[in-house]
Coordinates of C-alpha atoms in Angstrom, one line a residue:
Chain A
M165 CA 7.1 25.6 -6.7
F166 CA 9.6 23.2 -8.4
Y167 CA 6.9 20.4 -8.3
F168 CA 4.3 22.9 -9.5
L169 CA 6.9 23.8 -12.6
I170 CA 7.1 19.8 -13.5
D171 CA 3.3 19.8 -13.1
I172 CA 2.8 22.5 -15.5
L173 CA 5.3 21.2 -17.8
G174 CA 3.8 17.6 -18.1
T175 CA 0.5 19.2 -18.4
I176 CA 1.7 21.0 -21.6
A177 CA 3.6 17.9 -22.7
F178 CA 0.2 16.0 -22.5
A179 CA -2.1 18.8 -23.8
I180 CA 0.5 19.1 -26.8
S181 CA 0.3 15.2 -27.5
G182 CA -3.6 15.6 -27.3
V183 CA -3.4 18.2 -30.2
L184 CA -1.4 16.4 -32.6
V185 CA -3.4 13.2 -31.8
A186 CA -6.8 15.1 -33.0
M187 CA -5.3 17.3 -35.6
D188 CA -4.0 13.7 -37.3
K189 CA -7.9 13.0 -36.7
K190 CA -8.9 16.1 -38.9
L191 CA -10.8 17.1 -35.9
D192 CA -12.3 20.7 -35.9
L193 CA -11.0 23.3 -33.1
F194 CA -13.6 22.6 -30.4
G195 CA -12.5 18.8 -31.0
I196 CA -8.6 19.9 -30.8
F197 CA -9.3 21.5 -27.8
I198 CA -11.3 18.6 -25.9
I199 CA -8.7 15.9 -27.0
S200 CA -6.0 18.1 -25.7
F201 CA -7.7 19.0 -22.5
V202 CA -8.8 15.2 -21.8
T203 CA -5.4 14.0 -22.4
A204 CA -4.0 16.4 -20.0
V205 CA -6.5 15.9 -17.2
G206 CA -8.1 12.8 -17.8
G207 CA -5.8 10.7 -15.7
G208 CA -6.5 12.8 -12.8
T209 CA -9.9 13.4 -13.2
L210 CA -10.5 9.5 -13.3
R211 CA -8.8 9.3 -9.9
D212 CA -10.5 12.0 -8.5
M213 CA -14.0 10.0 -9.3
L214 CA -12.6 6.9 -8.2
I215 CA -11.7 8.1 -4.7
G216 CA -14.5 10.7 -4.4
N217 CA -12.4 13.9 -4.5
T218 CA -14.8 16.1 -6.2
P219 CA -15.3 18.6 -7.8
V220 CA -12.3 17.2 -9.8
L221 CA -9.0 18.9 -9.3
W222 CA -9.2 20.8 -12.8
M223 CA -12.5 22.3 -11.7
R224 CA -10.9 23.8 -8.6
E225 CA -7.4 25.0 -10.2
P226 CA -8.1 27.1 -12.9
I227 CA -4.4 27.1 -13.9
Y228 CA -4.7 23.7 -15.7
I229 CA -7.3 25.2 -18.1
T230 CA -5.7 28.2 -18.8
V231 CA -2.4 26.2 -19.6
I232 CA -4.0 23.9 -21.6
A233 CA -5.9 26.7 -23.7
G234 CA -2.4 28.4 -24.3
A235 CA -0.8 25.0 -25.4
V236 CA -3.7 24.3 -28.1
V237 CA -3.3 28.0 -29.5
F238 CA 0.5 27.5 -29.8
S239 CA 0.4 24.0 -31.1
V240 CA -2.4 24.7 -33.6
I241 CA -0.5 27.9 -34.9
F242 CA 2.7 26.2 -34.9
A243 CA 1.7 22.5 -35.8
R244 CA 4.0 22.5 -38.8
H245 CA 7.0 22.6 -36.6
L246 CA 6.3 20.7 -33.8
K247 CA 7.9 17.8 -35.5
H248 CA 11.4 19.3 -34.4
L249 CA 10.0 19.4 -30.8
R250 CA 9.6 15.9 -30.8
R251 CA 12.5 15.0 -28.3
T252 CA 11.7 17.7 -26.2
L253 CA 7.9 16.9 -25.9
F254 CA 9.2 13.2 -25.5
L255 CA 11.1 14.5 -22.2
F256 CA 8.3 16.6 -20.9
D257 CA 5.8 13.4 -21.3
T258 CA 8.6 11.3 -19.7
I259 CA 8.8 13.8 -16.8
G260 CA 5.2 14.3 -16.7
I261 CA 4.1 10.3 -16.0
G262 CA 7.0 10.3 -13.2
L263 CA 5.3 13.5 -11.3
F264 CA 2.0 12.4 -12.4
T265 CA 2.3 8.8 -10.9
M266 CA 3.5 10.3 -7.4
L267 CA 0.6 12.8 -7.3
G268 CA -1.6 10.1 -7.9
I269 CA -0.2 7.8 -4.9
E270 CA -0.3 10.9 -2.6
K271 CA -3.8 10.9 -3.1
G272 CA -4.4 7.5 -2.8
L273 CA -2.4 7.8 0.7
T274 CA -4.8 10.5 2.0
V275 CA -7.6 8.3 1.5
D276 CA -5.9 5.4 3.2
L277 CA -5.4 3.1 0.3
L278 CA -3.2 -0.1 0.4
P279 CA 0.3 0.6 -1.3
V280 CA -1.0 -1.6 -4.3
M281 CA -3.8 0.4 -4.7
C282 CA -1.9 3.7 -4.5
I283 CA 0.1 2.3 -7.2
A284 CA -2.6 1.8 -9.4
L285 CA -4.3 5.1 -8.8
G286 CA -1.0 6.7 -9.7
T287 CA -0.7 4.6 -12.7
I288 CA -4.1 5.6 -14.0
T289 CA -3.3 9.3 -13.5
A290 CA -0.2 9.1 -15.7
C291 CA -1.7 6.9 -18.2
F292 CA -5.2 7.2 -18.7
G293 CA -5.6 10.8 -20.0
G294 CA -3.9 9.1 -23.0
V295 CA -6.3 5.8 -22.6
I296 CA -9.4 8.4 -23.0
R297 CA -7.9 10.1 -25.7
D298 CA -7.8 7.3 -28.1
M299 CA -11.3 6.0 -26.9
L300 CA -12.4 9.4 -28.2
C301 CA -10.5 9.1 -31.5
N302 CA -11.8 5.6 -32.0
E303 CA -8.5 4.0 -31.3
I304 CA -7.8 1.0 -29.5
P305 CA -5.4 2.8 -26.4
V306 CA -1.7 3.1 -27.7
I307 CA -0.3 2.0 -24.6
F308 CA -2.3 -1.3 -24.5
R309 CA -1.1 -2.5 -27.9
T310 CA 2.7 -1.7 -28.4
K311 CA 4.3 -3.3 -25.7
E312 CA 6.1 -0.2 -24.6
V313 CA 7.5 0.1 -21.5
Y314 CA 5.2 3.3 -20.1
A315 CA 2.6 2.3 -17.5
T316 CA 5.1 -0.4 -16.6
A317 CA 7.8 2.1 -15.6
C318 CA 5.0 3.9 -13.4
I319 CA 4.1 0.8 -11.6
L320 CA 8.4 0.2 -11.1
G321 CA 8.5 3.4 -9.6
G322 CA 5.6 3.2 -7.5
T323 CA 6.8 0.0 -6.3
S324 CA 10.2 1.4 -5.7
Y325 CA 8.5 4.3 -3.5
F326 CA 7.0 2.0 -0.9
I327 CA 10.0 -0.1 -0.9
L328 CA 12.2 3.2 0.0
I329 CA 10.1 4.5 2.5
L330 CA 10.6 1.4 4.6
L331 CA 14.2 2.3 4.5
P332 CA 15.6 5.0 7.1
I333 CA 15.5 7.7 5.0
D334 CA 13.5 11.1 4.3
G335 CA 10.2 10.6 2.8
A336 CA 10.9 13.5 0.4
Y337 CA 14.0 11.3 -0.9
A338 CA 11.8 8.4 -1.5
Y339 CA 9.3 10.5 -3.3
I340 CA 11.9 12.2 -5.7
A341 CA 13.8 8.7 -6.3
A342 CA 10.8 6.9 -7.2
I343 CA 10.0 9.8 -9.9
L344 CA 13.5 9.6 -11.1
I345 CA 13.1 5.6 -11.2
I346 CA 10.3 6.1 -13.5
I347 CA 12.0 8.6 -15.6
V348 CA 15.0 6.9 -16.0
T349 CA 13.2 3.4 -16.7
R350 CA 11.3 4.9 -19.6
L351 CA 14.5 6.5 -21.2
L352 CA 16.6 3.7 -20.8
A353 CA 13.6 1.2 -22.5
V354 CA 13.6 3.6 -25.3
K355 CA 17.0 4.2 -26.0
F356 CA 17.7 0.5 -25.6
N357 CA 14.7 -0.6 -27.4
I358 CA 13.5 -2.9 -24.6
A359 CA 9.7 -3.7 -24.8
L360 CA 7.3 -6.2 -22.9
P361 CA 7.5 -10.0 -23.6
N362 CA 5.7 -10.9 -26.8
I363 CA 3.4 -13.5 -25.5
Y364 CA 1.8 -14.2 -29.0
K365 CA 4.9 -15.6 -30.6
K366 CA 5.0 -18.6 -28.1
I367 CA 1.2 -19.2 -28.7
D368 CA 1.6 -19.0 -32.4
A369 CA 4.7 -21.5 -32.5
Chain B
M160 CA -43.3 24.3 -14.5
F161 CA -41.9 26.2 -17.6
Y162 CA -38.2 25.1 -17.3
F163 CA -39.7 21.4 -16.4
L164 CA -41.7 21.4 -19.5
I165 CA -38.6 22.5 -21.6
D166 CA -36.2 20.2 -19.9
I167 CA -38.4 17.5 -20.6
L168 CA -38.7 18.4 -24.3
G169 CA -35.0 18.5 -24.4
T170 CA -34.8 15.0 -23.0
I171 CA -37.1 13.8 -25.5
A172 CA -35.5 15.4 -28.4
F173 CA -32.0 13.7 -26.9
A174 CA -33.7 10.4 -26.6
I175 CA -35.1 10.3 -29.9
S176 CA -31.6 11.4 -31.7
G177 CA -30.1 8.3 -29.6
V178 CA -32.8 6.3 -31.2
L179 CA -32.2 7.3 -34.6
V180 CA -28.0 6.8 -34.2
A181 CA -28.7 3.4 -32.5
M182 CA -30.9 2.1 -35.4
D183 CA -28.4 3.4 -38.2
K184 CA -26.0 1.1 -36.2
K185 CA -28.7 -1.7 -36.2
L186 CA -28.2 -2.0 -32.4
D187 CA -31.2 -4.3 -30.6
L188 CA -33.9 -3.1 -28.6
F189 CA -31.5 -3.1 -25.4
G190 CA -29.0 -1.1 -27.0
I191 CA -31.2 1.2 -28.8
F192 CA -32.7 1.8 -25.2
I193 CA -29.2 2.5 -23.7
I194 CA -27.8 4.6 -26.3
S195 CA -31.2 6.7 -26.2
F196 CA -30.9 6.9 -22.2
V197 CA -26.9 7.4 -22.7
T198 CA -27.6 10.7 -25.2
A199 CA -30.6 12.2 -22.9
V200 CA -28.6 11.9 -19.5
G201 CA -25.0 11.5 -20.3
G202 CA -24.1 14.8 -20.0
G203 CA -26.1 15.4 -16.7
T204 CA -24.4 12.4 -15.4
L205 CA -20.9 13.1 -16.0
R206 CA -21.5 16.7 -14.8
D207 CA -22.8 15.0 -11.4
M208 CA -19.7 12.6 -11.2
L209 CA -17.6 15.3 -11.9
I210 CA -18.7 17.7 -9.0
G211 CA -19.9 14.7 -6.7
N212 CA -23.5 15.3 -6.8
T213 CA -24.3 11.5 -6.2
P214 CA -26.7 9.4 -6.4
V215 CA -26.5 11.2 -10.1
L216 CA -29.8 13.2 -11.0
W217 CA -31.4 10.6 -13.2
M218 CA -31.4 7.8 -10.3
R219 CA -33.2 10.3 -8.0
E220 CA -36.1 11.5 -10.3
P221 CA -37.8 8.8 -12.1
I222 CA -39.2 11.1 -14.6
Y223 CA -36.3 10.8 -16.8
I224 CA -36.3 7.2 -17.3
T225 CA -40.0 7.1 -18.0
V226 CA -39.9 10.0 -20.6
I227 CA -37.1 8.3 -22.3
A228 CA -38.5 4.7 -22.1
G229 CA -41.8 6.4 -23.7
A230 CA -39.7 8.1 -26.3
V231 CA -37.5 4.9 -27.3
V232 CA -41.4 3.0 -27.6
F233 CA -42.4 5.9 -29.7
S234 CA -39.5 6.1 -31.8
V235 CA -38.8 2.6 -32.7
I236 CA -42.7 2.2 -33.9
F237 CA -42.7 5.5 -36.1
A238 CA -38.9 5.3 -36.9
R239 CA -40.0 5.2 -40.7
H240 CA -41.9 8.8 -40.0
L241 CA -39.3 10.4 -37.7
K242 CA -37.6 11.8 -41.0
H243 CA -40.6 14.1 -41.5
L244 CA -39.8 15.5 -37.8
R245 CA -36.4 16.1 -38.5
R246 CA -36.9 20.2 -38.1
T247 CA -38.8 19.8 -34.8
L248 CA -36.4 17.5 -33.6
F249 CA -33.8 19.8 -34.7
L250 CA -35.8 22.6 -32.4
F251 CA -36.3 20.6 -29.6
D252 CA -32.6 19.8 -29.4
T253 CA -31.7 23.4 -30.0
I254 CA -33.9 24.2 -27.0
G255 CA -32.7 21.3 -25.1
I256 CA -28.9 22.5 -25.4
G257 CA -29.9 26.1 -24.3
L258 CA -31.5 24.7 -21.2
F259 CA -29.1 22.2 -20.3
T260 CA -26.3 24.6 -20.4
M261 CA -27.5 26.9 -17.9
L262 CA -28.8 23.7 -15.8
G263 CA -25.1 22.8 -15.6
I264 CA -24.3 26.5 -14.6
E265 CA -26.8 26.5 -12.1
K266 CA -24.9 23.0 -10.5
G267 CA -21.5 24.7 -10.9
L268 CA -22.8 27.7 -8.8
T269 CA -23.9 25.8 -6.0
V270 CA -20.6 24.0 -5.2
D271 CA -18.7 27.6 -5.7
L272 CA -17.0 26.8 -8.7
L273 CA -15.4 29.7 -11.1
P274 CA -17.6 31.3 -13.9
V275 CA -15.0 29.4 -16.4
M276 CA -15.6 26.1 -14.8
C277 CA -19.5 26.8 -14.4
I278 CA -19.5 27.5 -18.3
A279 CA -17.2 24.1 -19.2
L280 CA -19.8 22.2 -16.7
G281 CA -22.8 23.6 -18.5
T282 CA -21.2 22.7 -22.0
I283 CA -20.4 18.9 -20.6
T284 CA -24.2 18.9 -19.4
A285 CA -25.4 19.9 -22.9
C286 CA -23.1 18.4 -25.3
F287 CA -21.3 15.1 -23.4
G288 CA -24.6 13.0 -24.1
G289 CA -23.9 13.0 -27.7
V290 CA -20.2 12.3 -26.9
I291 CA -20.7 9.4 -24.9
R292 CA -23.5 8.0 -27.5
D293 CA -20.9 8.2 -30.3
M294 CA -18.3 6.5 -28.0
L295 CA -20.5 3.6 -27.4
C296 CA -21.6 3.3 -31.4
N297 CA -17.8 3.4 -32.4
E298 CA -17.5 7.0 -33.9
I299 CA -15.4 9.6 -33.1
P300 CA -17.5 12.3 -31.7
V301 CA -19.7 14.1 -34.3
I302 CA -19.3 17.5 -32.5
F303 CA -15.5 17.1 -32.5
R304 CA -15.4 16.7 -36.5
T305 CA -17.9 18.7 -38.0
K306 CA -17.0 22.5 -37.3
E307 CA -20.9 23.1 -36.3
V308 CA -21.6 25.9 -34.1
Y309 CA -22.9 23.6 -31.7
A310 CA -20.6 23.4 -28.3
T311 CA -19.4 26.9 -29.3
A312 CA -23.2 28.1 -28.6
C313 CA -23.5 26.9 -25.3
I314 CA -19.9 28.8 -24.4
L315 CA -21.3 31.7 -25.9
G316 CA -24.6 31.8 -24.0
G317 CA -22.7 30.7 -20.7
T318 CA -20.1 33.8 -21.0
S319 CA -23.0 36.1 -21.7
Y320 CA -24.5 34.8 -18.4
F321 CA -21.6 36.0 -16.2
I322 CA -21.5 39.0 -18.1
L323 CA -25.3 39.6 -17.9
I324 CA -25.4 39.2 -14.1
L325 CA -22.9 41.9 -13.5
L326 CA -25.4 44.5 -15.0
P327 CA -28.3 45.9 -12.6
I328 CA -30.7 43.5 -14.1
D329 CA -32.8 40.4 -12.4
G330 CA -30.8 37.4 -12.4
A331 CA -33.8 35.4 -13.8
Y332 CA -34.0 37.7 -17.0
A333 CA -30.1 36.8 -17.4
Y334 CA -30.6 33.2 -16.9
I335 CA -33.6 33.5 -19.9
A336 CA -31.4 35.7 -22.0
A337 CA -28.6 33.0 -21.8
I338 CA -30.9 30.5 -23.0
L339 CA -31.8 32.5 -25.6
I340 CA -28.6 33.2 -26.8
I341 CA -27.7 29.7 -27.3
I342 CA -30.8 28.8 -28.9
V343 CA -30.8 31.8 -31.6
T344 CA -26.8 31.4 -32.0
R345 CA -27.2 27.9 -32.8
L346 CA -30.0 28.8 -35.4
L347 CA -28.4 31.5 -37.1
A348 CA -25.0 29.5 -37.6
V349 CA -27.4 26.7 -39.2
K350 CA -29.7 29.0 -41.4
F351 CA -26.4 31.2 -42.5
N352 CA -24.3 28.2 -42.8
I353 CA -21.5 29.5 -40.2
A354 CA -18.8 27.0 -39.2
L355 CA -15.9 27.0 -36.9
P356 CA -12.6 28.1 -38.8
N357 CA -11.1 25.4 -40.9
I358 CA -7.3 25.1 -39.5
Y359 CA -6.3 22.6 -41.9
K360 CA -6.6 24.5 -45.1
K361 CA -3.9 27.1 -43.8
I362 CA -1.7 24.3 -42.8
D363 CA -2.0 22.1 -46.2
A364 CA -1.6 25.6 -48.4
Chain C
M284 CA -19.0 -17.0 2.8
F285 CA -21.2 -19.3 0.1
Y286 CA -21.9 -15.3 -1.7
F287 CA -18.0 -14.5 -1.2
L288 CA -17.5 -17.9 -3.5
I289 CA -19.9 -17.2 -6.0
D290 CA -18.5 -13.7 -6.2
I291 CA -15.1 -14.6 -6.8
L292 CA -15.9 -17.3 -9.4
G293 CA -18.2 -14.5 -11.4
T294 CA -15.0 -12.2 -11.1
I295 CA -12.8 -15.0 -12.4
A296 CA -15.1 -15.9 -15.3
F297 CA -15.3 -12.1 -16.4
A298 CA -11.6 -11.8 -16.2
I299 CA -10.9 -14.5 -18.3
S300 CA -13.3 -13.1 -20.9
G301 CA -11.5 -10.0 -21.0
V302 CA -8.0 -11.7 -21.5
L303 CA -9.8 -13.8 -24.5
V304 CA -11.3 -10.4 -26.0
A305 CA -7.9 -8.7 -25.5
M306 CA -5.8 -11.6 -26.8
D307 CA -8.2 -11.5 -29.9
K308 CA -7.1 -8.2 -30.6
K309 CA -3.3 -8.7 -29.9
L310 CA -2.8 -6.6 -27.2
D311 CA 0.6 -6.4 -25.0
L312 CA 0.7 -7.7 -21.4
F313 CA -0.5 -4.6 -20.0
G314 CA -3.4 -4.1 -22.2
I315 CA -4.4 -7.6 -21.4
F316 CA -4.1 -7.2 -17.7
I317 CA -6.6 -3.8 -17.9
I318 CA -9.0 -5.2 -20.4
S319 CA -9.6 -8.0 -18.0
F320 CA -9.6 -6.0 -15.2
V321 CA -12.3 -3.6 -16.3
T322 CA -14.4 -6.6 -17.8
A323 CA -14.3 -7.6 -14.1
V324 CA -14.8 -4.9 -12.1
G325 CA -15.9 -2.0 -14.4
G326 CA -19.7 -2.5 -13.8
G327 CA -19.1 -2.0 -9.8
T328 CA -16.8 0.7 -10.4
L329 CA -19.3 2.7 -12.8
R330 CA -22.1 1.5 -9.9
D331 CA -20.0 3.1 -7.1
M332 CA -19.3 6.2 -9.0
L333 CA -22.9 6.9 -9.8
I334 CA -24.0 6.6 -6.1
G335 CA -21.0 8.2 -4.6
N336 CA -19.8 5.1 -2.9
T337 CA -16.1 6.0 -3.2
P338 CA -13.2 4.8 -3.1
V339 CA -14.9 2.2 -5.3
L340 CA -15.2 -1.2 -4.5
W341 CA -12.1 -2.7 -5.8
M342 CA -9.4 0.0 -4.0
R343 CA -11.0 -1.3 -0.7
E344 CA -11.0 -5.1 -1.1
P345 CA -7.6 -6.3 -2.6
I346 CA -9.3 -9.7 -3.1
Y347 CA -10.2 -8.5 -6.7
I348 CA -6.9 -7.3 -7.8
T349 CA -5.4 -10.2 -6.6
V350 CA -7.7 -12.6 -8.1
I351 CA -7.6 -10.8 -11.4
A352 CA -3.9 -11.0 -11.6
G353 CA -3.9 -14.7 -10.9
A354 CA -7.0 -15.1 -13.8
V355 CA -4.6 -13.0 -16.3
V356 CA -1.5 -15.2 -15.7
F357 CA -3.3 -18.3 -15.7
S358 CA -5.2 -17.6 -19.0
V359 CA -2.2 -16.2 -20.9
I360 CA -0.1 -19.2 -20.0
F361 CA -3.3 -21.5 -20.7
A362 CA -4.7 -19.5 -23.7
R363 CA -4.7 -22.3 -26.1
H364 CA -6.7 -24.7 -23.7
L365 CA -9.5 -22.2 -22.8
K366 CA -11.5 -23.2 -25.5
H367 CA -12.4 -26.4 -23.9
L368 CA -13.6 -24.5 -20.5
R369 CA -16.1 -22.9 -22.9
R370 CA -19.1 -24.5 -21.1
T371 CA -17.4 -23.9 -17.6
L372 CA -16.8 -20.2 -18.3
F373 CA -20.1 -19.4 -19.7
L374 CA -21.5 -21.1 -16.3
F375 CA -19.6 -18.7 -14.3
D376 CA -20.3 -15.9 -16.1
T377 CA -24.0 -16.8 -16.0
I378 CA -23.6 -17.1 -12.2
G379 CA -21.5 -14.0 -12.3
I380 CA -24.4 -11.7 -13.8
G381 CA -27.0 -13.2 -11.3
L382 CA -25.2 -12.4 -8.5
F383 CA -23.7 -9.1 -9.5
T384 CA -27.0 -7.9 -10.3
M385 CA -28.6 -8.5 -6.7
L386 CA -25.3 -6.9 -5.5
G387 CA -26.0 -3.7 -7.5
I388 CA -29.6 -3.7 -6.1
E389 CA -28.5 -4.2 -2.6
K390 CA -26.3 -1.1 -3.1
G391 CA -29.1 0.9 -4.6
L392 CA -31.2 0.1 -1.7
T393 CA -28.8 1.2 1.0
V394 CA -28.9 4.9 -0.9
D395 CA -32.7 4.7 -0.7
L396 CA -33.1 4.6 -4.5
L397 CA -36.6 3.3 -5.9
P398 CA -36.8 -0.3 -7.2
V399 CA -36.7 0.8 -10.6
M400 CA -33.2 2.7 -10.0
C401 CA -32.1 -0.4 -8.1
I402 CA -32.7 -2.5 -11.2
A403 CA -31.1 -0.2 -13.5
L404 CA -27.9 -0.2 -10.8
G405 CA -28.1 -3.9 -10.7
T406 CA -27.9 -4.2 -14.6
I407 CA -25.2 -1.4 -14.8
T408 CA -23.1 -3.9 -12.3
A409 CA -23.8 -7.2 -14.3
C410 CA -23.2 -5.7 -17.7
F411 CA -21.1 -2.8 -18.0
G412 CA -17.7 -4.2 -17.3
G413 CA -18.4 -6.0 -20.7
V414 CA -19.3 -2.5 -22.2
I415 CA -16.5 -0.4 -21.1
R416 CA -14.3 -3.7 -22.4
D417 CA -15.6 -3.1 -26.0
M418 CA -15.3 0.5 -25.9
L419 CA -11.7 -0.3 -25.0
C420 CA -11.6 -2.5 -27.7
N421 CA -12.8 -0.5 -30.3
E422 CA -16.0 -2.2 -30.6
I423 CA -19.5 -1.6 -30.8
P424 CA -20.7 -3.3 -27.2
V425 CA -21.6 -6.9 -27.9
I426 CA -24.6 -6.7 -25.5
F427 CA -25.9 -3.9 -27.4
R428 CA -26.0 -5.9 -30.7
T429 CA -26.6 -9.3 -30.8
K430 CA -30.3 -9.4 -29.4
E431 CA -29.1 -12.2 -26.8
V432 CA -31.0 -12.6 -23.7
Y433 CA -28.2 -11.0 -21.0
A434 CA -29.3 -7.5 -19.5
T435 CA -32.7 -8.9 -20.4
A436 CA -32.5 -11.7 -17.7
C437 CA -30.8 -9.2 -15.3
I438 CA -33.7 -7.1 -15.4
L439 CA -36.1 -9.6 -15.3
G440 CA -34.5 -11.2 -12.1
G441 CA -34.3 -7.8 -10.6
T442 CA -37.9 -7.1 -11.1
S443 CA -38.7 -10.4 -9.7
Y444 CA -36.9 -9.5 -6.4
F445 CA -39.2 -6.5 -5.9
I446 CA -42.1 -8.3 -6.5
L447 CA -40.9 -11.5 -4.2
I448 CA -40.2 -9.2 -1.3
L449 CA -43.9 -8.1 -1.4
L450 CA -45.1 -11.8 -0.4
P451 CA -44.7 -13.0 3.1
I452 CA -41.4 -14.7 2.6
D453 CA -38.0 -14.2 4.0
G454 CA -36.0 -11.5 2.1
A455 CA -33.0 -13.9 1.8
Y456 CA -35.2 -16.3 -0.1
A457 CA -36.3 -13.7 -2.6
Y458 CA -32.6 -12.6 -3.0
I459 CA -31.4 -16.2 -3.8
A460 CA -34.6 -16.5 -6.1
A461 CA -33.9 -13.6 -8.1
I462 CA -30.7 -14.9 -8.7
L463 CA -31.8 -18.3 -9.8
I464 CA -34.3 -16.4 -12.2
I465 CA -31.5 -14.5 -13.6
I466 CA -29.5 -17.6 -14.2
V467 CA -32.0 -20.0 -15.6
T468 CA -33.7 -17.4 -17.9
R469 CA -29.9 -17.1 -19.6
L470 CA -29.8 -20.7 -19.6
L471 CA -33.0 -21.3 -21.1
A472 CA -32.6 -18.5 -23.6
V473 CA -29.4 -19.8 -24.8
K474 CA -30.7 -23.5 -24.9
F475 CA -33.9 -22.6 -26.5
N476 CA -32.3 -20.0 -28.9
I477 CA -34.7 -17.4 -27.4
A478 CA -33.6 -13.7 -28.5
L479 CA -35.0 -10.2 -28.1
P480 CA -37.3 -9.5 -31.2
N481 CA -35.8 -8.3 -34.4
I482 CA -37.0 -4.7 -34.8
Y483 CA -35.3 -4.4 -38.4
K484 CA -37.7 -6.9 -40.2
K485 CA -40.8 -5.0 -39.6
I486 CA -39.1 -1.9 -40.6
D487 CA -37.3 -2.9 -43.9
A488 CA -40.7 -5.1 -44.8

């Protein structure tokens, strides 16, 4: 129940972020809905297609399409006021990538993938909805450009999980700890302005 | 036989529309063929990958690749004259989305999806060939931008189908009625210049 | 063992070409890694999703992710010197598309596809990593624009394979001959500046 709630909150945050990007591009209502939908479920869809877990999740669980449709209606109506929710949305989004990463890792384990592949699958689940959103909006994906600690947090949390389950602790604690590591890593990175190393300075020097 | 013929006509219309977009972008012969192919079968391919119906349809039915290759050769040779076929192509395309939507819905039913997911799958079948075409051509997909009644017609027709089969009529009639609803909706929308609501005016006011 | 070595060399060449494109676009380290990875394994991934061969190959064989990670580290450090390797990289890339095409054809045969579909699948394996790379980098795919003999070489080699296996020779010879035909076709095309016909001159005249 608790996980489920977080999953839904993460989906809503992703859906709203999709609406904002789509409205920046002045898309029509159908375009806004698709971009929102893709942002929210695109990562999980790609994950399911990569491992052959079909029909993909959102086709089997109508809760996602319902929640996203609601989020789109809400966001389009209150678009002007969403700026004031920036911090709330950022928090939901951060919680979302934490949970989505671990959901992806779980799916990877059920099809017997190696840890490194599970971590890749978790990162794809968390981050590739935004990548597909940006491709559809004719932009180079934002997580490839900004040196932001985003996918890096997912990789770090996922790696921690596979280290923690080697310890004599309950798997559920390792699971929750990994989610927290992702969330805290991202919050700290934003707070202290930590970024990926700039490789271009070195080269241009 | 009748459905098959419409399927092929729709494929040809989609393939030619792909050639026209590709030639606008001055692509080379290989690029034109791929864009044409993707426009015609991309929606069905995505549908098949989403539900795990693999190898995807066009790999099992050589008729598609044959027809598309023919359409590409024809269109490249007679490119200058295709403008005069604009109305015919528009009609084929409209018939095509009607049929493709219902083909997608049928596939959804065979894997026990809910009606709303079947409608989504039908709309993907009809509309996402054009979406992938536009992504490959480095454009924001045209159906996300123009407020045109296109995907909306597919959704409307698909919804009608699931209402009609609740009535005490033959399923085949419901199927054909849904196709006609999609076609007529689009034709009327174009004729009377009906569009999706402009949500930006409200916001900017 | 020999094939395996060529497969790895091809993967490295593709990965490095991805790094170069990503650095041209000034992407961050994560972006560079993803673009490199997609360039190297994107074609095979699409192939595996189209035929339902899941989890896709790179998830089952950790050698790919390892080799690509190594290639990325190497390329980022020695980026300035990679220009001097242009000829070597071109050779690896050419050998790569030869082998990747035949690997794709083999996979197609294992799921009983027709020869023409196997050739399509082989060409997708060899060429679509670069296509997805260009989509992610917000460019119209280079192989659709340049009239270069690239995909054409794959199609030619694949077709030769299905002609050669009709002859009373060992299948392994046909396999190697097809790879060589792809490699030689591309080398000759580059050396003698042979390109796809320009269809636009005719039209504009």
